């Protein structure tokens, strides 16, 4: 190759290099532009992302706030429900109590009506007994008279005499029974007179002294020398003492001691009175039975033995005399009945017939 050819080739190569350089520069420019554009896009996306993140954060804190609020509300509602529940529980308990009280009242009512029914029956029986006893009085008096007259006609050693004497005794016994029945069923105005209570206690004790002896009951009387006379219904006082003696005797089936005291004293409020005490060493009264012993028909005795009327009658008698009646008892130790009767009061003066207080 010659020198011309070479220089031409050089020129051509230089042209090519220039063209390549130009192309490179252009490409470079393009790349720079592209890079710039990319950077601006990345910036844009980053800004967008930041906004989204901020939004998310806001939403998140809102959610948190809402959750807290909800929790608060739930706690409040729970507390309210709890309170309502407690109120309901309380109301339920109160209702149960009220129902229980109602049930008790109902039961009480039932026993009262039963007692009333029994009392009504008893009153009828009492009336019947009184009228029969009354009817028996006259024939008994006739029989008694006839027997008496027959006895005067029969000679001393006649074998028929014994039979007639037995008839006379039995008629007398029937007469006493009828008199007692009439007295017991009597429900009239008290017959007030001047009474020596010690004498009445002695009299009542005499009536049942045999019975007390058989039961090995020792009676210790302690009557103060200055027990005053008082205004009272003698028969009612006897009935009072008889009932109390019967109860004391029933309480000492294995025997024991019955102390009977009487002394001058005063009633609450200062009115002069007679104070009596009957103290037995019997079985005593259980604490849960004690408040009931004055109720009509309350008895702890077997059927047929107790009527549950003894103590209510005692209390009625004491009330009719405007006195006080108290029972103190210790199971296994014994029972003390204390009676305080005023010597006189306006009410029984009203019944007095010609007796000055
Ligand atoms: N002195 C006493 N000792 C123990 N218990 C007594 C005594 N007096 C009364 N009570 C009790 O009181 C109850 C009621 O007495 P009361 O009214 O006289 O009726 P009743 O003798 O018919 O049972 C008796 O059943 C008995 O349980
Ligand atoms: Mg009795």
Coordinates of C-alpha atoms and ligand atoms in Angstrom, one line a residue:
X1 CA 0.0 0.0 0.0
X2 CA 1.1 3.5 -0.7
X3 CA 1.2 6.6 1.4
X4 CA -2.0 7.9 -0.1
X5 CA -3.9 4.9 0.7
X6 CA -2.6 5.0 4.3
X7 CA -3.5 8.6 4.9
X8 CA -6.9 8.1 3.5
X9 CA -7.4 5.2 5.8
X10 CA -6.2 7.3 8.7
X11 CA -8.6 10.1 7.8
X12 CA -11.4 7.5 7.6
X13 CA -10.4 6.0 11.0
X14 CA -10.3 9.5 12.5
X15 CA -13.8 10.2 11.1
X16 CA -15.0 7.0 12.5
X17 CA -13.4 7.8 15.9
X18 CA -15.0 11.2 15.8
X19 CA -18.4 9.8 14.9
X20 CA -18.0 7.2 17.7
X21 CA -17.0 10.0 20.2
X22 CA -20.0 12.0 19.1
X23 CA -22.3 9.0 19.5
X24 CA -20.8 8.3 22.9
X25 CA -21.3 11.9 24.0
X26 CA -24.9 11.7 22.9
X27 CA -25.4 8.4 24.6
X28 CA -23.9 9.9 27.7
X29 CA -26.2 12.8 27.6
X30 CA -29.1 10.5 27.1
X31 CA -28.0 8.5 30.2
X32 CA -27.7 11.7 32.3
X33 CA -31.2 12.7 31.3
X34 CA -32.4 9.3 32.0
X35 CA -30.7 9.2 35.4
X36 CA -32.2 12.6 36.3
X37 CA -35.6 11.5 35.3
X38 CA -35.2 8.3 37.3
X39 CA -34.1 10.3 40.3
X40 CA -37.0 12.6 40.1
X41 CA -39.4 9.6 39.8
X42 CA -37.8 8.0 42.9
X43 CA -38.2 11.3 44.7
X44 CA -41.8 11.5 43.7
X45 CA -42.4 7.9 44.9
X46 CA -40.6 8.5 48.1
X47 CA -42.8 11.6 48.8
X48 CA -45.8 9.5 48.0
X49 CA -44.7 6.7 50.3
X50 CA -44.0 9.2 53.1
X51 CA -47.5 10.6 52.7
X52 CA -48.9 7.1 52.8
X53 CA -46.8 6.3 55.8
X54 CA -48.0 9.4 57.6
X55 CA -51.6 8.6 56.7
X56 CA -51.1 5.1 58.0
X57 CA -49.6 6.4 61.2
X58 CA -52.6 8.7 61.6
X59 CA -55.0 5.9 61.0
X60 CA -53.1 3.8 63.4
X61 CA -53.2 6.3 66.2
X62 CA -56.9 6.9 65.5
X63 CA -57.5 3.2 65.7
X64 CA -55.6 3.1 68.9
X65 CA -57.7 5.9 70.3
X66 CA -60.8 4.2 69.2
X67 CA -59.7 0.9 70.8
X68 CA -59.0 2.7 74.1
X69 CA -62.3 4.4 74.0
X70 CA -64.0 1.2 73.2
X71 CA -62.2 -0.5 76.1
X72 CA -63.3 2.3 78.4
X73 CA -66.9 1.9 77.3
X74 CA -66.7 -1.9 77.7
X75 CA -65.3 -1.5 81.2
X76 CA -68.1 1.0 82.0
X77 CA -70.8 -1.2 80.6
X78 CA -69.3 -4.2 82.5
X79 CA -69.4 -2.2 85.7
X80 CA -72.9 -1.1 85.0
X81 CA -73.9 -4.7 84.3
X82 CA -72.2 -5.8 87.4
X83 CA -74.1 -3.2 89.5
X84 CA -77.4 -4.2 87.8
X85 CA -76.6 -7.8 88.5
X86 CA -75.9 -7.0 92.2
X87 CA -79.1 -5.0 92.4
X88 CA -81.0 -7.9 90.9
X89 CA -79.4 -10.3 93.3
X90 CA -80.3 -8.0 96.2
X91 CA -83.9 -7.7 95.0
X92 CA -84.0 -11.5 94.6
X93 CA -82.9 -12.0 98.1
X94 CA -85.3 -9.5 99.4
X95 CA -88.1 -11.2 97.5
X96 CA -87.1 -14.5 99.0
X97 CA -87.1 -13.0 102.4
X98 CA -90.5 -11.5 101.8
X99 CA -91.8 -14.8 100.5
X100 CA -90.4 -16.6 103.6
X101 CA -92.1 -14.0 105.9
X102 CA -95.3 -14.5 104.0
X103 CA -95.0 -18.3 104.3
X104 CA -94.5 -17.9 108.1
X105 CA -97.5 -15.6 108.4
X106 CA -99.5 -18.0 106.5
X107 CA -98.5 -20.8 108.7
X108 CA -99.2 -18.7 111.8
X109 CA -102.6 -17.9 110.4
X110 CA -103.3 -21.6 109.8
X111 CA -102.3 -22.5 113.4
X112 CA -104.4 -19.6 114.8
X113 CA -107.4 -20.7 112.8
X114 CA -106.8 -24.2 113.9
X115 CA -106.6 -23.1 117.5
X116 CA -109.7 -21.0 117.1
X117 CA -111.5 -24.0 115.7
X118 CA -110.3 -26.1 118.7
X119 CA -111.3 -23.4 121.1
X120 CA -114.7 -23.2 119.5
X121 CA -115.1 -26.9 119.8
X122 CA -113.9 -26.8 123.4
X123 CA -116.4 -24.1 124.2
X124 CA -119.2 -26.1 122.8
X125 CA -118.0 -29.2 124.7
X126 CA -117.7 -27.0 127.9
X127 CA -121.3 -25.8 127.4
X128 CA -122.5 -29.4 126.9
X129 CA -120.6 -30.6 130.0
X130 CA -122.1 -27.7 132.0
X131 CA -125.6 -28.4 130.9
X132 CA -125.3 -32.2 131.5
X133 CA -123.8 -31.5 134.9
X134 CA -126.6 -29.2 135.6
X135 CA -129.2 -31.8 134.5
X136 CA -127.5 -34.5 136.7
X137 CA -127.8 -32.3 139.8
X138 CA -131.5 -32.9 140.5
X139 CA -131.6 -36.7 139.9
X140 CA -128.5 -37.0 142.1
X141 CA -130.1 -35.1 144.9
X142 CA -133.2 -37.3 144.6
X143 CA -131.2 -40.5 144.7
X144 CA -129.2 -39.2 147.7
X145 CA -132.4 -38.3 149.6
X146 CA -134.0 -41.7 148.8
X147 CA -130.9 -43.6 149.9
X148 CA -130.7 -41.6 153.1
X149 CA -134.3 -42.4 153.9
X150 CA -133.8 -46.1 153.0
X151 CA -130.8 -46.3 155.3
X152 CA -132.9 -45.0 158.2
X153 CA -135.4 -47.9 157.6
X154 CA -132.9 -50.7 157.3
X155 CA -131.7 -52.3 160.6
X156 CA -128.1 -52.0 161.7
X157 CA -127.0 -55.5 160.7
X158 CA -129.1 -56.0 157.6
X159 CA -126.9 -57.3 154.7
X160 CA -128.6 -54.8 152.4
X161 CA -127.2 -51.9 154.5
X162 CA -123.6 -52.3 153.0
X163 CA -125.0 -52.0 149.5
X164 CA -127.0 -48.9 150.4
X165 CA -123.9 -47.3 152.0
X166 CA -121.9 -47.9 148.9
X167 CA -124.6 -46.3 146.8
X168 CA -124.6 -43.3 149.2
X169 CA -120.8 -42.9 148.9
X170 CA -120.8 -43.2 145.1
X171 CA -123.7 -40.7 144.8
X172 CA -121.7 -38.3 146.9
X173 CA -118.7 -38.8 144.7
X174 CA -120.8 -38.1 141.6
X175 CA -122.1 -35.0 143.3
X176 CA -118.6 -33.7 143.9
X177 CA -117.6 -34.4 140.3
X178 CA -120.7 -32.6 139.0
X179 CA -119.9 -29.6 141.3
X180 CA -116.3 -29.5 140.0
X181 CA -117.5 -29.7 136.4
X182 CA -119.9 -26.9 136.9
X183 CA -117.2 -24.8 138.6
X184 CA -114.7 -25.5 135.8
X185 CA -117.1 -24.6 133.0
X186 CA -118.3 -21.5 134.8
X187 CA -117.4 -18.3 132.9
X188 CA -119.2 -15.7 134.8
X189 CA -118.1 -12.5 136.6
X190 CA -115.5 -13.1 139.3
X191 CA -116.9 -13.4 142.7
X192 CA -114.6 -11.2 144.8
X193 CA -114.3 -11.6 148.5
X194 CA -111.6 -11.2 151.2
X195 CA -109.2 -14.1 150.8
X196 CA -106.3 -15.5 152.7
X197 CA -104.1 -16.8 149.9
X198 CA -102.0 -19.0 152.3
X199 CA -105.2 -20.6 153.4
X200 CA -106.2 -21.2 149.7
X201 CA -102.9 -22.7 148.9
X202 CA -103.2 -25.0 151.9
X203 CA -106.7 -26.0 150.9
X204 CA -105.6 -26.9 147.3
X205 CA -102.6 -28.8 148.6
X206 CA -104.9 -30.9 150.8
X207 CA -106.9 -31.8 147.7
X208 CA -103.9 -33.4 146.0
X209 CA -101.7 -34.3 149.0
X210 CA -102.2 -38.1 148.3
X211 CA -101.2 -37.7 144.7
X212 CA -98.1 -35.7 145.7
X213 CA -97.1 -38.3 148.3
X214 CA -97.4 -41.2 145.9
X215 CA -95.2 -39.3 143.5
X216 CA -92.6 -38.8 146.3
X217 CA -92.8 -35.0 146.0
X218 CA -91.8 -33.1 149.1
X219 CA -93.7 -29.9 149.6
X220 CA -91.9 -27.1 151.6
X221 CA -94.2 -24.2 152.5
X222 CA -92.8 -20.9 153.5
X223 CA -95.5 -18.4 154.3
X224 CA -94.4 -15.2 155.8
X225 CA -96.3 -14.3 159.0
X226 CA -97.4 -11.0 157.6
X227 CA -99.0 -12.1 154.3
X228 CA -102.0 -9.7 154.1
X229 CA -105.5 -10.6 153.2
X230 CA -106.5 -9.7 149.7
X231 CA -109.6 -9.2 147.5
X232 CA -109.9 -12.0 145.0
X233 CA -112.1 -14.7 143.6
X234 CA -111.5 -17.7 145.8
X235 CA -112.5 -20.3 143.3
X236 CA -110.3 -18.8 140.6
X237 CA -107.3 -18.7 142.9
X238 CA -107.9 -22.4 143.8
X239 CA -108.0 -23.2 140.1
X240 CA -104.8 -21.3 139.6
X241 CA -102.9 -23.1 142.3
X242 CA -104.3 -26.5 141.3
X243 CA -103.1 -26.0 137.7
X244 CA -99.7 -25.0 138.9
X245 CA -99.4 -27.9 141.3
X246 CA -100.4 -30.3 138.6
X247 CA -97.8 -28.9 136.3
X248 CA -95.1 -29.1 139.0
X249 CA -96.1 -32.7 139.8
X250 CA -96.0 -33.7 136.1
X251 CA -92.5 -32.1 135.8
X252 CA -91.2 -34.4 138.6
X253 CA -92.1 -37.9 137.6
X254 CA -89.1 -39.3 139.7
X255 CA -90.1 -37.2 142.7
X256 CA -88.5 -33.9 143.9
X257 CA -89.1 -30.9 146.0
X258 CA -91.8 -28.2 145.5
X259 CA -91.2 -25.0 147.5
X260 CA -94.2 -22.7 147.9
X261 CA -93.5 -19.2 149.2
X262 CA -95.8 -16.4 150.0
X263 CA -95.0 -12.9 151.3
X264 CA -96.1 -9.3 151.3
X265 CA -94.7 -7.3 148.4
X266 CA -95.4 -4.6 145.9
X267 CA -96.5 -4.7 142.3
X268 CA -94.5 -2.8 139.6
X269 CA -95.7 0.7 140.2
X270 CA -95.8 0.3 144.0
X271 CA -99.2 -1.1 144.7
X272 CA -99.3 -3.3 147.8
X273 CA -99.4 -6.9 146.7
X274 CA -98.9 -10.6 147.7
X275 CA -96.0 -12.3 146.1
X276 CA -96.1 -16.1 145.6
X277 CA -93.6 -18.4 144.2
X278 CA -93.8 -22.1 143.2
X279 CA -90.3 -23.5 142.8
X280 CA -90.0 -27.1 141.6
X281 CA -86.9 -29.3 140.9
X282 CA -88.5 -30.9 137.8
X283 CA -87.4 -31.3 134.2
X284 CA -87.6 -27.6 133.4
X285 CA -88.8 -26.0 130.1
X286 CA -86.6 -25.9 127.0
X287 CA -85.7 -22.3 125.9
X288 CA -87.5 -22.6 122.6
X289 CA -90.7 -23.9 124.4
X290 CA -90.7 -21.3 127.1
X291 CA -92.2 -18.5 124.9
X292 CA -95.0 -20.9 123.9
X293 CA -96.2 -22.3 127.2
X294 CA -98.7 -19.6 127.7
X295 CA -100.3 -20.2 124.3
X296 CA -103.5 -22.1 124.4
X297 CA -103.1 -25.7 123.4
X298 CA -99.3 -25.8 123.7
X299 CA -98.4 -29.0 125.4
X300 CA -95.4 -31.3 125.5
X301 CA -97.4 -34.0 127.3
X302 CA -98.6 -37.2 125.5
X303 CA -102.0 -37.1 123.9
X304 CA -104.7 -37.5 126.4
X305 CA -102.6 -36.2 129.2
X306 CA -102.0 -32.6 128.3
X307 CA -104.6 -30.1 127.1
X308 CA -102.2 -27.1 126.9
X309 CA -104.9 -25.0 128.7
X310 CA -103.5 -25.0 132.3
X311 CA -101.1 -22.1 131.9
X312 CA -103.3 -19.9 129.7
X313 CA -106.0 -20.3 132.3
X314 CA -103.5 -19.4 135.0
X315 CA -102.5 -16.3 133.1
X316 CA -106.1 -15.3 132.5
X317 CA -106.9 -15.6 136.2
X318 CA -103.9 -13.5 137.2
X319 CA -104.8 -10.9 134.5
X320 CA -108.4 -10.8 135.8
X321 CA -106.8 -9.9 139.2
X322 CA -104.5 -7.3 137.5
X323 CA -101.4 -9.1 138.7
X324 CA -98.3 -10.4 137.0
X325 CA -97.3 -13.9 136.0
X326 CA -93.8 -14.9 135.2
X327 CA -92.1 -18.2 134.5
X328 CA -88.3 -18.8 134.8
X329 CA -86.9 -22.2 133.9
X330 CA -83.7 -24.1 133.6
X331 CA -83.7 -27.4 131.8
X332 CA -82.7 -30.2 134.2
X333 CA -82.8 -27.7 137.2
X334 CA -86.5 -26.8 137.6
X335 CA -89.0 -24.2 137.1
X336 CA -90.1 -21.1 139.1
X337 CA -93.6 -19.6 138.7
X338 CA -93.9 -16.2 140.3
X339 CA -97.3 -14.5 140.8
X340 CA -97.8 -11.0 142.1
X341 CA -101.4 -10.1 142.9
X342 CA -102.4 -6.6 144.1
X343 CA -104.3 -6.7 147.4
X344 CA -107.1 -4.7 145.8
X345 CA -107.6 -2.5 142.8
X346 CA -110.3 -0.3 141.3
X347 CA -111.6 -3.1 139.1
X348 CA -112.0 -5.7 141.8
X349 CA -113.4 -3.1 144.2
X350 CA -116.2 -2.7 141.6
X351 CA -117.0 -6.3 142.1
X352 CA -116.9 -6.1 145.8
X353 CA -120.2 -6.8 147.5
X354 CA -120.2 -4.9 150.8
X355 CA -116.5 -5.4 151.4
X356 CA -114.5 -2.3 152.2
X357 CA -111.0 -2.1 150.7
Ligands
LIG1 N1 -93.5 -26.7 136.2 C1 -93.2 -27.0 135.0 N2 -92.1 -27.7 134.7 C2 -91.8 -28.0 133.4 N3 -92.6 -27.8 132.3 C3 -93.8 -27.1 132.6 C4 -94.1 -26.7 133.9 N4 -95.3 -26.1 133.8 C5 -95.7 -26.1 132.5 N5 -94.7 -26.7 131.7 C6 -94.7 -26.9 130.3 O1 -95.7 -26.1 129.7 C7 -96.6 -26.8 128.9 C8 -98.0 -26.2 129.0 O2 -98.5 -26.3 130.3 P1 -100.1 -26.3 130.5 O3 -100.6 -25.0 129.8 O4 -100.4 -26.4 131.9 O5 -100.6 -27.5 129.6 P2 -100.5 -29.1 129.9 O6 -100.1 -29.2 131.4 O7 -101.9 -29.6 129.7 O8 -99.5 -29.6 129.0 C9 -96.5 -28.2 129.5 O9 -96.9 -29.2 128.5 C10 -95.1 -28.3 129.9 O10 -94.3 -28.6 128.7
LIG2 MG1 -101.0 -28.2 132.9

